Short mmCIF file of C-alpha atoms and ligand atoms in Angstrom, two decimals:
data_model
loop_
_atom_site.label_atom_id
_atom_site.label_comp_id
_atom_site.label_asym_id
_atom_site.label_seq_id
_atom_site.Cartn_x
_atom_site.Cartn_y
_atom_site.Cartn_z
CA MET A 1 3.41 65.39 -68.70
CA LYS A 2 2.93 67.77 -65.67
CA ALA A 3 2.04 67.31 -62.20
CA ASN A 4 0.36 69.18 -59.24
CA PHE A 5 3.01 70.07 -56.55
CA SER A 6 0.73 72.61 -54.90
CA TYR A 7 -0.34 71.33 -51.56
CA SER A 8 -2.13 72.51 -48.50
CA GLN A 9 -0.51 72.60 -45.04
CA VAL A 10 -1.67 70.59 -42.24
CA THR A 11 -3.76 72.77 -39.78
CA GLU A 12 -5.12 72.06 -36.31
CA LYS A 13 -8.40 71.09 -38.02
CA THR A 14 -6.23 68.60 -40.10
CA ILE A 15 -4.77 67.10 -36.72
CA GLU A 16 -8.55 66.71 -35.30
CA ASP A 17 -9.84 65.09 -38.45
CA LEU A 18 -6.79 62.65 -38.48
CA ILE A 19 -7.35 61.75 -34.88
CA SER A 20 -10.65 60.89 -35.82
CA VAL A 21 -9.35 58.38 -38.16
CA PHE A 22 -6.24 57.09 -36.08
CA GLY A 23 -7.38 57.92 -32.43
CA GLY A 24 -5.20 60.12 -30.33
CA SER A 25 -2.60 57.66 -30.07
CA GLY A 26 -2.24 57.32 -33.65
CA VAL A 27 -1.34 60.95 -34.44
CA SER A 28 1.87 62.71 -33.41
CA VAL A 29 2.98 66.22 -33.90
CA ASP A 30 5.59 66.04 -31.30
CA LYS A 31 8.70 67.75 -33.05
CA GLU A 32 11.21 65.26 -32.19
CA LYS A 33 9.03 62.32 -33.29
CA VAL A 34 8.12 63.95 -36.64
CA ALA A 35 11.84 64.73 -37.27
CA ALA A 36 12.86 61.29 -36.46
CA TYR A 37 10.20 59.74 -38.73
CA SER A 38 10.99 62.14 -41.47
CA LYS A 39 14.32 60.51 -41.93
CA ASP A 40 15.71 57.28 -43.20
CA GLU A 41 19.36 55.88 -43.44
CA VAL A 42 20.57 58.65 -45.70
CA ALA A 43 22.55 61.25 -43.73
CA VAL A 44 20.66 64.41 -43.26
CA HIS A 45 23.56 66.57 -43.99
CA LEU A 46 23.56 65.22 -47.43
CA TRP A 47 20.06 66.90 -48.37
CA ASP A 48 19.99 70.24 -49.77
CA LYS A 49 17.04 71.15 -47.36
CA ASN A 50 15.36 70.09 -44.24
CA TYR A 51 12.70 67.69 -45.16
CA GLU A 52 10.24 67.27 -42.37
CA ALA A 53 6.85 66.09 -42.42
CA GLU A 54 4.13 68.06 -40.48
CA VAL A 55 2.60 65.22 -38.67
CA VAL A 56 3.32 61.45 -38.15
CA CYS A 57 0.14 58.84 -38.16
CA PHE A 58 0.42 55.32 -37.21
CA ALA A 59 -1.85 53.26 -39.04
CA GLU A 60 -3.39 49.72 -37.67
CA ASN A 61 -5.37 48.70 -40.52
CA ALA A 62 -5.98 49.27 -44.28
CA GLU A 63 -9.58 50.97 -43.70
CA GLN A 64 -7.70 53.61 -41.58
CA ILE A 65 -5.32 54.22 -44.60
CA SER A 66 -8.31 54.32 -47.31
CA ALA A 67 -9.80 56.87 -45.11
CA LEU A 68 -6.73 58.79 -45.13
CA MET A 69 -5.96 58.62 -48.53
CA LYS A 70 -9.52 59.97 -49.38
CA TYR A 71 -9.04 62.74 -46.92
CA ALA A 72 -5.72 63.75 -48.45
CA ASN A 73 -6.99 63.90 -51.88
CA ARG A 74 -9.74 66.09 -50.69
CA HIS A 75 -7.52 68.39 -49.12
CA ARG A 76 -4.42 68.12 -51.14
CA ILE A 77 -1.88 66.81 -48.46
CA PRO A 78 0.91 64.91 -49.29
CA VAL A 79 1.20 61.45 -47.81
CA THR A 80 4.55 59.58 -47.54
CA PRO A 81 4.40 55.55 -46.48
CA ARG A 82 7.19 54.61 -44.13
CA GLY A 83 8.37 51.02 -43.09
CA ALA A 84 11.27 50.95 -40.61
CA GLY A 85 13.18 53.96 -42.09
CA THR A 86 16.32 51.74 -43.02
CA GLY A 87 16.26 52.98 -46.65
CA LEU A 88 19.31 54.22 -48.40
CA SER A 89 17.49 56.57 -50.91
CA GLY A 90 15.17 59.08 -49.11
CA GLY A 91 12.27 56.93 -50.22
CA ALA A 92 10.52 57.44 -46.90
CA VAL A 93 11.52 61.22 -46.52
CA PRO A 94 8.62 63.54 -47.02
CA ALA A 95 9.79 65.85 -50.01
CA TYR A 96 6.76 68.05 -49.79
CA ARG A 97 5.98 67.96 -46.06
CA GLY A 98 2.52 66.69 -45.12
CA ILE A 99 1.50 63.42 -43.63
CA GLU A 100 4.30 60.63 -42.68
CA LEU A 101 2.41 57.54 -42.38
CA SER A 102 4.05 54.90 -40.49
CA LEU A 103 3.29 51.22 -41.17
CA GLU A 104 5.07 49.93 -37.89
CA ARG A 105 1.85 48.94 -36.04
CA MET A 106 0.71 46.52 -38.75
CA ASN A 107 3.24 44.23 -37.70
CA ARG A 108 1.24 40.58 -37.60
CA ILE A 109 2.05 37.28 -39.35
CA LEU A 110 -1.49 36.51 -40.50
CA GLU A 111 -0.72 32.98 -41.80
CA LEU A 112 1.63 30.23 -42.53
CA ASP A 113 -0.04 28.04 -45.29
CA ALA A 114 2.08 25.09 -45.60
CA ALA A 115 0.16 23.41 -48.22
CA ASN A 116 0.30 26.37 -50.54
CA LEU A 117 3.84 27.24 -49.23
CA THR A 118 3.03 30.92 -48.57
CA MET A 119 2.79 33.19 -45.64
CA THR A 120 0.64 36.10 -45.44
CA VAL A 121 1.93 39.15 -43.58
CA GLU A 122 1.27 42.87 -42.67
CA PRO A 123 3.70 45.27 -43.93
CA GLY A 124 5.32 46.38 -40.52
CA VAL A 125 6.84 42.81 -39.89
CA VAL A 126 10.66 42.62 -39.44
CA THR A 127 12.12 40.85 -42.27
CA ALA A 128 14.17 38.54 -39.95
CA GLU A 129 10.80 37.47 -38.13
CA ILE A 130 9.73 36.15 -41.45
CA ASN A 131 12.73 34.29 -41.99
CA LYS A 132 12.59 32.88 -38.20
CA THR A 133 8.76 31.92 -38.51
CA ALA A 134 9.45 30.13 -42.05
CA ALA A 135 12.41 28.13 -40.48
CA ALA A 136 10.57 27.16 -37.55
CA ALA A 137 8.10 25.26 -39.97
CA ASN A 138 10.87 23.81 -42.11
CA LEU A 139 10.78 26.19 -44.66
CA MET A 140 12.33 29.26 -46.11
CA TYR A 141 11.82 32.69 -46.72
CA ALA A 142 14.85 33.42 -49.22
CA GLY A 143 14.67 37.33 -48.70
CA ASP A 144 17.82 38.20 -47.08
CA PRO A 145 18.76 42.14 -47.25
CA CYS A 146 21.77 42.96 -44.80
CA SER A 147 19.07 45.24 -42.90
CA GLY A 148 17.06 42.20 -42.41
CA ASP A 149 17.02 42.60 -38.60
CA ALA A 150 15.46 46.06 -38.84
CA SER A 151 13.92 46.55 -42.20
CA PHE A 152 10.19 45.68 -42.80
CA ILE A 153 8.70 43.61 -45.28
CA GLY A 154 6.63 46.33 -46.73
CA GLY A 155 9.89 48.24 -47.20
CA ASN A 156 11.50 45.22 -48.85
CA VAL A 157 8.67 44.97 -51.30
CA ALA A 158 8.48 48.68 -52.01
CA GLU A 159 12.10 48.60 -52.80
CA ASN A 160 12.40 45.16 -54.32
CA ALA A 161 15.21 44.69 -51.89
CA GLY A 162 17.91 42.49 -52.92
CA GLY A 163 20.57 41.22 -50.40
CA ASN A 164 22.80 38.15 -50.05
CA LYS A 165 20.66 35.44 -51.80
CA VAL A 166 19.64 36.90 -54.87
CA VAL A 167 22.36 35.35 -56.95
CA LYS A 168 20.28 31.87 -56.45
CA TYR A 169 16.88 32.84 -55.48
CA GLY A 170 16.21 36.47 -56.97
CA ALA A 171 15.33 39.72 -55.38
CA THR A 172 12.23 40.27 -52.99
CA GLY A 173 9.96 40.40 -55.99
CA ASN A 174 10.67 36.66 -56.74
CA HIS A 175 8.99 35.81 -53.55
CA VAL A 176 5.88 37.96 -53.70
CA LEU A 177 2.85 36.38 -54.97
CA GLY A 178 0.04 38.62 -54.09
CA MET A 179 -0.75 41.80 -51.93
CA GLU A 180 -3.43 44.15 -50.55
CA VAL A 181 -2.94 47.67 -51.62
CA VAL A 182 -4.72 51.00 -50.74
CA LEU A 183 -4.43 52.99 -53.95
CA PRO A 184 -4.04 56.81 -53.74
CA ASP A 185 -7.31 57.34 -54.03
CA GLY A 186 -8.33 55.56 -51.06
CA SER A 187 -9.74 52.15 -52.94
CA ILE A 188 -8.63 48.85 -51.50
CA SER A 189 -7.64 46.25 -53.96
CA TRP A 190 -5.95 42.83 -53.95
CA PHE A 191 -3.24 42.12 -56.83
CA GLY A 192 -2.22 38.48 -57.33
CA GLY A 193 -2.95 35.83 -54.53
CA LYS A 194 -1.93 32.36 -53.53
CA ARG A 195 -1.49 31.44 -57.05
CA ARG A 196 1.69 30.55 -58.91
CA LYS A 197 0.53 31.67 -62.42
CA ASP A 198 -1.90 34.61 -63.16
CA VAL A 199 -2.15 36.36 -66.33
CA THR A 200 -5.61 37.85 -65.89
CA GLY A 201 -5.03 41.51 -66.60
CA TYR A 202 -1.64 43.36 -66.15
CA ASP A 203 0.93 42.20 -63.53
CA PHE A 204 0.33 45.00 -60.75
CA VAL A 205 2.08 42.76 -58.19
CA HIS A 206 5.39 43.30 -59.86
CA LEU A 207 4.49 47.04 -60.83
CA MET A 208 3.83 47.58 -57.18
CA THR A 209 7.16 45.69 -56.51
CA GLY A 210 9.76 48.31 -56.53
CA SER A 211 7.49 51.37 -56.95
CA GLU A 212 9.02 53.13 -53.69
CA GLY A 213 5.74 53.91 -52.03
CA THR A 214 4.75 56.06 -55.04
CA LEU A 215 1.84 53.98 -56.68
CA GLY A 216 -0.09 52.54 -53.68
CA ILE A 217 0.24 51.61 -49.84
CA ILE A 218 0.99 47.75 -49.20
CA THR A 219 -1.11 46.69 -46.48
CA LYS A 220 -0.84 42.75 -46.79
CA ILE A 221 1.59 40.76 -48.48
CA ILE A 222 1.39 36.68 -49.58
CA LEU A 223 4.99 35.59 -49.69
CA ARG A 224 6.13 32.48 -51.30
CA LEU A 225 8.11 30.02 -49.38
CA LEU A 226 10.50 27.19 -50.40
CA PRO A 227 11.43 24.02 -48.56
CA SER A 228 14.23 24.50 -46.10
CA TYR A 229 17.55 23.28 -46.02
CA SER A 230 19.29 21.12 -43.13
CA PHE A 231 23.05 22.36 -43.36
CA ALA A 232 24.74 25.34 -44.56
CA ALA A 233 28.47 26.17 -44.80
CA ASP A 234 30.28 29.48 -45.84
CA LEU A 235 33.72 29.86 -47.27
CA LEU A 236 35.74 33.14 -46.73
CA VAL A 237 38.40 33.06 -49.44
CA PRO A 238 41.06 35.82 -49.57
CA PHE A 239 42.82 37.05 -53.00
CA ASP A 240 45.86 38.87 -53.44
CA SER A 241 44.04 40.85 -56.04
CA VAL A 242 40.83 42.26 -56.79
CA LYS A 243 40.54 40.93 -60.29
CA ARG A 244 41.47 37.56 -59.22
CA ALA A 245 38.77 37.58 -56.75
CA ILE A 246 36.09 38.49 -59.16
CA ASP A 247 37.55 36.29 -61.82
CA ALA A 248 36.94 33.37 -59.46
CA VAL A 249 33.22 33.85 -59.47
CA PRO A 250 32.22 32.30 -62.85
CA ALA A 251 34.94 29.54 -62.24
CA VAL A 252 33.08 28.65 -59.06
CA ILE A 253 29.71 28.63 -60.86
CA THR A 254 30.77 26.86 -64.24
CA LYS A 255 33.61 24.43 -63.10
CA GLY A 256 31.63 23.86 -59.72
CA LYS A 257 28.46 23.24 -61.40
CA THR A 258 26.54 25.14 -58.79
CA ILE A 259 25.16 28.34 -57.81
CA PRO A 260 26.16 29.28 -54.14
CA CYS A 261 23.32 30.96 -52.52
CA SER A 262 25.55 33.86 -51.73
CA ILE A 263 28.61 35.13 -53.37
CA GLU A 264 29.62 38.18 -51.49
CA PHE A 265 32.67 40.49 -52.15
CA MET A 266 34.39 42.86 -49.79
CA ASP A 267 37.80 45.01 -50.82
CA LYS A 268 40.70 45.50 -48.39
CA CYS A 269 39.44 48.80 -47.55
CA SER A 270 36.04 47.67 -46.47
CA MET A 271 37.33 44.31 -44.69
CA MET A 272 39.85 46.68 -42.57
CA LEU A 273 37.05 49.26 -41.68
CA THR A 274 34.92 46.44 -40.68
CA GLU A 275 37.52 44.90 -38.44
CA GLN A 276 38.28 48.11 -36.97
CA TYR A 277 34.25 48.97 -36.47
CA LEU A 278 33.82 45.24 -34.78
CA ARG A 279 37.11 45.28 -32.94
CA THR A 280 37.84 41.82 -34.16
CA LYS A 281 40.04 40.16 -36.80
CA PHE A 282 39.45 38.54 -40.13
CA PRO A 283 42.08 35.89 -41.76
CA PHE A 284 44.38 37.72 -44.21
CA SER A 285 42.56 41.04 -43.77
CA HIS A 286 46.00 42.84 -44.45
CA GLU A 287 47.52 40.61 -46.76
CA ALA A 288 44.39 40.27 -49.11
CA GLU A 289 43.28 42.74 -51.46
CA ALA A 290 39.82 41.10 -51.60
CA HIS A 291 37.90 38.64 -49.79
CA LEU A 292 34.76 36.48 -51.38
CA ILE A 293 32.01 35.12 -49.11
CA LEU A 294 30.40 32.22 -50.60
CA GLN A 295 27.43 30.36 -49.07
CA PHE A 296 26.20 26.67 -49.84
CA GLU A 297 23.41 24.66 -48.27
CA GLY A 298 22.21 21.47 -48.59
CA ASN A 299 20.13 18.52 -46.90
CA ASP A 300 23.00 16.07 -46.79
CA ARG A 301 25.99 16.99 -44.48
CA GLU A 302 28.43 14.84 -46.50
CA SER A 303 27.70 15.96 -49.85
CA LEU A 304 27.67 19.66 -48.59
CA ALA A 305 31.34 18.85 -47.29
CA ASP A 306 32.23 17.33 -50.58
CA GLU A 307 30.90 20.39 -52.62
CA ILE A 308 32.58 22.87 -50.41
CA GLU A 309 35.76 20.89 -50.74
CA LYS A 310 35.35 21.02 -54.57
CA ILE A 311 34.80 24.81 -54.62
CA GLY A 312 37.64 25.24 -52.42
CA ASP A 313 39.99 23.50 -54.93
CA ILE A 314 38.54 25.62 -57.76
CA CYS A 315 39.28 28.95 -55.67
CA MET A 316 42.78 27.85 -54.97
CA GLU A 317 43.37 26.98 -58.67
CA GLU A 318 41.96 30.53 -59.34
CA GLY A 319 44.46 31.94 -56.95
CA ALA A 320 43.08 32.37 -53.81
CA LEU A 321 45.67 32.61 -50.74
CA GLU A 322 43.73 30.40 -48.61
CA VAL A 323 40.07 28.93 -48.17
CA PHE A 324 38.60 29.15 -44.75
CA VAL A 325 35.34 26.97 -43.94
CA ALA A 326 33.02 28.32 -41.55
CA ASP A 327 30.52 25.50 -40.88
CA ASN A 328 29.34 26.03 -37.28
CA ARG A 329 26.91 28.72 -35.93
CA THR A 330 29.88 30.77 -34.17
CA THR A 331 32.10 31.15 -37.18
CA ARG A 332 29.35 31.65 -39.59
CA ASP A 333 27.63 34.29 -37.42
CA LYS A 334 31.01 36.06 -37.09
CA LEU A 335 31.45 35.82 -40.71
CA TRP A 336 28.18 37.18 -41.57
CA LYS A 337 28.28 39.88 -38.83
CA GLY A 338 31.42 41.17 -40.71
CA ARG A 339 29.56 41.27 -43.95
CA LYS A 340 26.55 42.86 -42.83
CA SER A 341 28.21 45.64 -40.86
CA ALA A 342 30.19 46.60 -43.63
CA ALA A 343 28.01 49.70 -44.76
CA GLU A 344 28.13 50.83 -40.98
CA ALA A 345 31.68 50.47 -40.66
CA VAL A 346 32.65 52.51 -43.79
CA TRP A 347 30.15 55.06 -42.96
CA SER A 348 31.27 55.59 -39.41
CA TYR A 349 35.02 55.98 -40.83
CA ALA A 350 34.12 58.85 -43.09
CA PRO A 351 30.78 60.14 -41.92
CA THR A 352 30.72 63.69 -43.48
CA GLN A 353 32.15 63.33 -46.72
CA ILE A 354 30.67 60.44 -48.81
CA ALA A 355 28.60 59.40 -51.31
CA ASN A 356 27.09 55.83 -51.00
CA GLU A 357 26.34 53.94 -54.44
CA ASP A 358 24.48 50.80 -55.40
CA ILE A 359 25.52 50.45 -58.92
CA VAL A 360 24.91 47.30 -60.95
CA ILE A 361 26.33 46.06 -64.07
CA PRO A 362 26.44 42.70 -65.74
CA ALA A 363 28.55 40.50 -63.55
CA SER A 364 31.02 39.74 -66.24
CA GLU A 365 32.29 43.48 -66.32
CA ILE A 366 32.73 43.90 -62.73
CA ALA A 367 36.42 43.27 -63.05
CA VAL A 368 36.54 46.13 -65.63
CA PHE A 369 34.42 48.29 -63.25
CA MET A 370 36.93 47.88 -60.25
CA GLU A 371 40.01 48.74 -62.59
CA GLY A 372 38.14 51.94 -63.65
CA LEU A 373 37.33 52.84 -60.20
CA GLU A 374 40.59 52.82 -59.27
CA LYS A 375 41.69 55.00 -62.09
CA ILE A 376 38.80 57.29 -61.13
CA SER A 377 40.02 57.38 -57.53
CA ARG A 378 43.60 58.52 -58.55
CA ALA A 379 42.47 60.95 -61.15
CA ASP A 380 39.78 62.53 -59.20
CA SER A 381 41.71 62.37 -55.67
CA VAL A 382 38.85 60.57 -53.80
CA LYS A 383 39.10 57.32 -51.62
CA TYR A 384 36.80 54.48 -51.92
CA ALA A 385 35.53 51.45 -50.16
CA ALA A 386 33.70 48.71 -52.36
CA TYR A 387 31.61 45.65 -51.25
CA GLY A 388 28.66 44.01 -52.47
CA HIS A 389 26.67 41.36 -54.21
CA VAL A 390 29.34 40.45 -56.84
CA GLY A 391 27.33 37.36 -57.84
CA ASP A 392 24.73 39.92 -58.93
CA GLY A 393 26.96 42.55 -60.29
CA ASN A 394 25.84 44.75 -57.66
CA MET A 395 28.36 46.79 -55.92
CA HIS A 396 28.23 49.13 -52.92
CA VAL A 397 30.90 51.78 -53.63
CA THR A 398 31.58 54.56 -50.75
CA LEU A 399 33.41 57.36 -52.30
CA TYR A 400 34.89 59.59 -49.57
CA VAL A 401 37.22 62.52 -48.92
CA GLU A 402 39.45 61.62 -46.13
CA GLU A 403 41.04 64.85 -45.28
CA GLU A 404 38.87 67.71 -43.92
CA ASN A 405 37.97 69.47 -47.32
CA LYS A 406 35.77 72.28 -48.17
CA ASN A 407 35.24 71.36 -51.64
CA TRP A 408 34.44 67.88 -50.82
CA ARG A 409 31.08 68.01 -52.39
CA GLU A 410 32.27 69.21 -55.76
CA ILE A 411 35.26 66.37 -55.65
CA ILE A 412 32.82 63.45 -54.93
CA GLU A 413 30.32 64.73 -57.21
CA LYS A 414 32.91 64.56 -60.13
CA ALA A 415 34.06 61.42 -58.99
CA ARG A 416 30.33 60.29 -59.01
CA ARG A 417 29.84 61.36 -62.31
CA ASP A 418 32.85 59.85 -63.78
CA MET A 419 31.64 56.57 -62.22
CA TYR A 420 28.21 56.94 -63.39
CA ASP A 421 29.64 57.39 -67.22
CA MET A 422 31.72 54.08 -66.89
CA VAL A 423 28.68 52.22 -65.36
CA LYS A 424 26.50 53.28 -68.52
CA ARG A 425 29.42 52.27 -70.96
CA LEU A 426 29.34 48.86 -69.20
CA GLY A 427 25.83 48.19 -69.52
CA GLY A 428 25.09 48.97 -66.11
CA THR A 429 22.52 51.14 -64.15
CA LEU A 430 22.17 53.52 -61.39
CA THR A 431 20.60 51.46 -58.49
CA GLY A 432 20.32 47.59 -58.02
CA GLU A 433 18.38 47.58 -54.86
CA HIS A 434 18.30 50.67 -52.72
CA GLY A 435 16.11 52.55 -55.10
CA VAL A 436 16.18 56.03 -56.87
CA GLY A 437 13.89 57.82 -54.12
CA LEU A 438 15.03 61.31 -53.73
CA LYS A 439 18.69 60.86 -53.28
CA ARG A 440 19.13 59.59 -56.90
CA LEU A 441 16.43 61.30 -58.90
CA MET A 442 18.57 63.76 -60.77
CA TYR A 443 20.60 60.99 -62.13
CA ALA A 444 17.90 58.74 -63.35
CA PRO A 445 17.63 60.35 -66.52
CA GLN A 446 21.12 59.22 -67.43
CA PHE A 447 20.18 55.61 -67.29
CA LEU A 448 16.31 55.85 -68.43
CA ASP A 449 15.78 57.20 -72.10
CA ALA A 450 13.23 60.14 -72.55
CA ALA A 451 10.26 57.97 -73.43
CA GLN A 452 10.67 55.96 -70.20
CA VAL A 453 11.15 59.03 -67.93
CA GLU A 454 7.71 60.02 -69.36
CA LEU A 455 6.07 56.80 -69.21
CA ILE A 456 7.01 56.64 -65.57
CA ARG A 457 5.34 60.00 -65.07
CA ARG A 458 2.19 58.87 -66.71
CA VAL A 459 1.94 55.55 -64.62
CA LYS A 460 2.33 57.62 -61.61
CA LEU A 461 -0.51 59.94 -62.80
CA ALA A 462 -2.66 57.20 -63.81
CA PHE A 463 -2.44 55.81 -60.20
CA ASP A 464 -2.44 59.15 -58.42
CA PRO A 465 -3.91 62.00 -60.70
CA ASN A 466 -3.56 64.43 -57.70
CA ASN A 467 0.13 63.43 -57.13
CA ILE A 468 -0.64 62.96 -53.35
CA LEU A 469 1.33 59.82 -52.54
CA ASN A 470 5.05 60.20 -52.01
CA PRO A 471 5.45 63.05 -54.70
CA GLY A 472 8.38 64.14 -56.13
CA LYS A 473 10.44 60.72 -56.23
CA ILE A 474 11.96 58.41 -58.86
CA VAL A 475 12.27 60.94 -61.86
CA PRO A 476 12.84 64.58 -61.90
CA TRP A 477 9.42 66.29 -62.10
CA THR A 478 10.37 69.90 -62.19
C1 FAD B 501 22.95 48.72 -42.97
C2 FAD B 501 22.32 48.49 -44.09
C3 FAD B 501 22.35 47.55 -44.93
C4 FAD B 501 21.25 47.45 -45.92
N1 FAD B 501 21.32 46.20 -47.00
C5 FAD B 501 20.46 45.97 -47.83
C6 FAD B 501 20.66 45.08 -48.51
O1 FAD B 501 21.54 43.98 -48.50
N2 FAD B 501 19.70 44.77 -49.81
C7 FAD B 501 18.77 45.73 -50.08
O2 FAD B 501 18.13 45.64 -50.93
N3 FAD B 501 18.89 47.23 -49.17
C8 FAD B 501 19.46 47.11 -48.08
N4 FAD B 501 19.59 48.21 -47.32
C9 FAD B 501 18.49 49.21 -47.49
C10 FAD B 501 17.02 49.05 -46.83
O3 FAD B 501 17.16 48.40 -45.66
C11 FAD B 501 16.12 48.54 -47.79
O4 FAD B 501 15.72 49.46 -48.89
C12 FAD B 501 14.57 48.16 -46.95
O5 FAD B 501 14.06 47.44 -48.16
C13 FAD B 501 13.99 49.28 -46.49
O6 FAD B 501 12.83 48.90 -45.85
P1 FAD B 501 12.16 49.74 -44.78
O7 FAD B 501 11.11 49.05 -43.97
O8 FAD B 501 13.30 50.23 -43.83
O9 FAD B 501 11.65 50.94 -45.70
P2 FAD B 501 11.64 52.50 -45.39
O10 FAD B 501 13.13 52.88 -45.46
O11 FAD B 501 10.87 52.93 -44.36
O12 FAD B 501 10.90 52.85 -46.76
C14 FAD B 501 11.39 52.62 -48.24
C15 FAD B 501 10.67 52.72 -49.21
O13 FAD B 501 9.34 51.85 -48.93
C16 FAD B 501 8.08 52.56 -49.08
N5 FAD B 501 7.33 51.95 -48.25
C17 FAD B 501 7.62 51.44 -46.99
N6 FAD B 501 6.75 50.56 -46.51
C18 FAD B 501 5.70 50.74 -47.62
C19 FAD B 501 4.27 50.09 -47.60
N7 FAD B 501 3.87 49.23 -46.73
N8 FAD B 501 3.64 50.49 -48.83
C20 FAD B 501 4.20 51.12 -49.83
N9 FAD B 501 5.31 51.89 -49.79
C21 FAD B 501 6.25 51.38 -48.58
C22 FAD B 501 8.62 54.21 -48.44
O14 FAD B 501 7.57 55.16 -48.96
C23 FAD B 501 9.98 54.14 -49.11
O15 FAD B 501 9.79 54.68 -50.43
C24 FAD B 501 20.20 48.52 -46.22
C25 FAD B 501 20.30 49.40 -45.17
C26 FAD B 501 21.12 49.58 -44.35
C27 FAD B 501 20.96 50.83 -43.17
#
């Protein structure tokens, strides 16, 4: 199936028309601003060209977005939605220039409905605000991406963001009950609602979730809340081998008869780079080859203490070097600051010669994957740091070349391809939570069969026949 990729340029008349929709303060052609809003967290030097929108618009409500989409269709100008720009796949990068649509001004928490255990929010609310607002009402919003202090909930839904609590509570999509969406033709529709069940028609809520801003613009979201817990504790568990650390994960779940709310992994390289980046020290950072971080929560302090003691014993039986308990605010914050800073720490060490990966495989294959990664690293002469949500089988691998090397792109590309072949063999896929976006689209066909690639194109064009909304993403089109 073919799509239109020929678009009109933004002219002075377009800017006048956009100002009539968004007002003077809702439209910017300022060069620096446009450049800043045309980026996400994918390093600009990794792109093959300079992707830059022609104008940025700041929406305040769904009606403005509806008017924009009708106008964009009439004049064939592409529109790229943007949340906080913390994305790691170029989803908010305007592949065909046009209009960048910022949702940052739609940032209100509209309602907390304790009776229905829901919160209704606009897309520009920062994720951590939602966590805090729910907690203040003794409730919990279980979405917890490492970028939660910066990312917006609309971006989380559009990416079906994962994070640190997926192993127990599921990814963002598990917490979305309904949404208001401006469709690419400008119509405004509600999918789902404050209902726990709904089989009236297709499940558009979960088609939109993870659609990376290509099928519609999410303008309101109804989130599912859970009862809160009273106490939480984390374990930091160093191991002298990566395999032993990974093998301990199923033991914790089956022998411990529990699913921790987080099971995170950091290899030695990412732990040491994080220490260096934060100028701090974590136990056994030099002696251990890998650390697990396990989080538990409960309503009774003593039974929580019993549970973590039991899990600690299991970890020691599985070969842990030691078990460190973080059960007060200061030590817990320090530990999670470390885990949540791993990405920046690794990138800041090797900023130019890298590839950041988000592969996901069946959790039982992670140890095999890590052994294979070590072999690829030696054979292809690349270094790597690996950390991630090991309980979900989701690993973030940063492949990098340490020495200044003009062939770094080819070297890393070879290692990346070798790694993807292994991921495919192990029953895994390209991205677990960061999305395909622009960054990974050429690799998508390796993991999706031809029928699926075609179906993705048909679904996209069924929603967006003129290919106006965030075109050129998810699968190759040309
Ligand atoms: C340090 C760091 C740590 C991270 N940790 C995690 C993690 O643990 N788990 C995880 O899953 N991700 C993580 N990420 C990636 C990123 O934070 C998530 O993908 C996040 O969901 C993006 O949200 P955003 O608001 O920044 O979206 P943006 O980057 O602005 O946009 C992302 C995509 O969503 C679309 N979009 C945004 N808003 C809307 C809307 N209202 N309607 C329709 N489409 C929209 C955009 O078009 C784009 O395709 C991390 C990123 C960084 C930098």
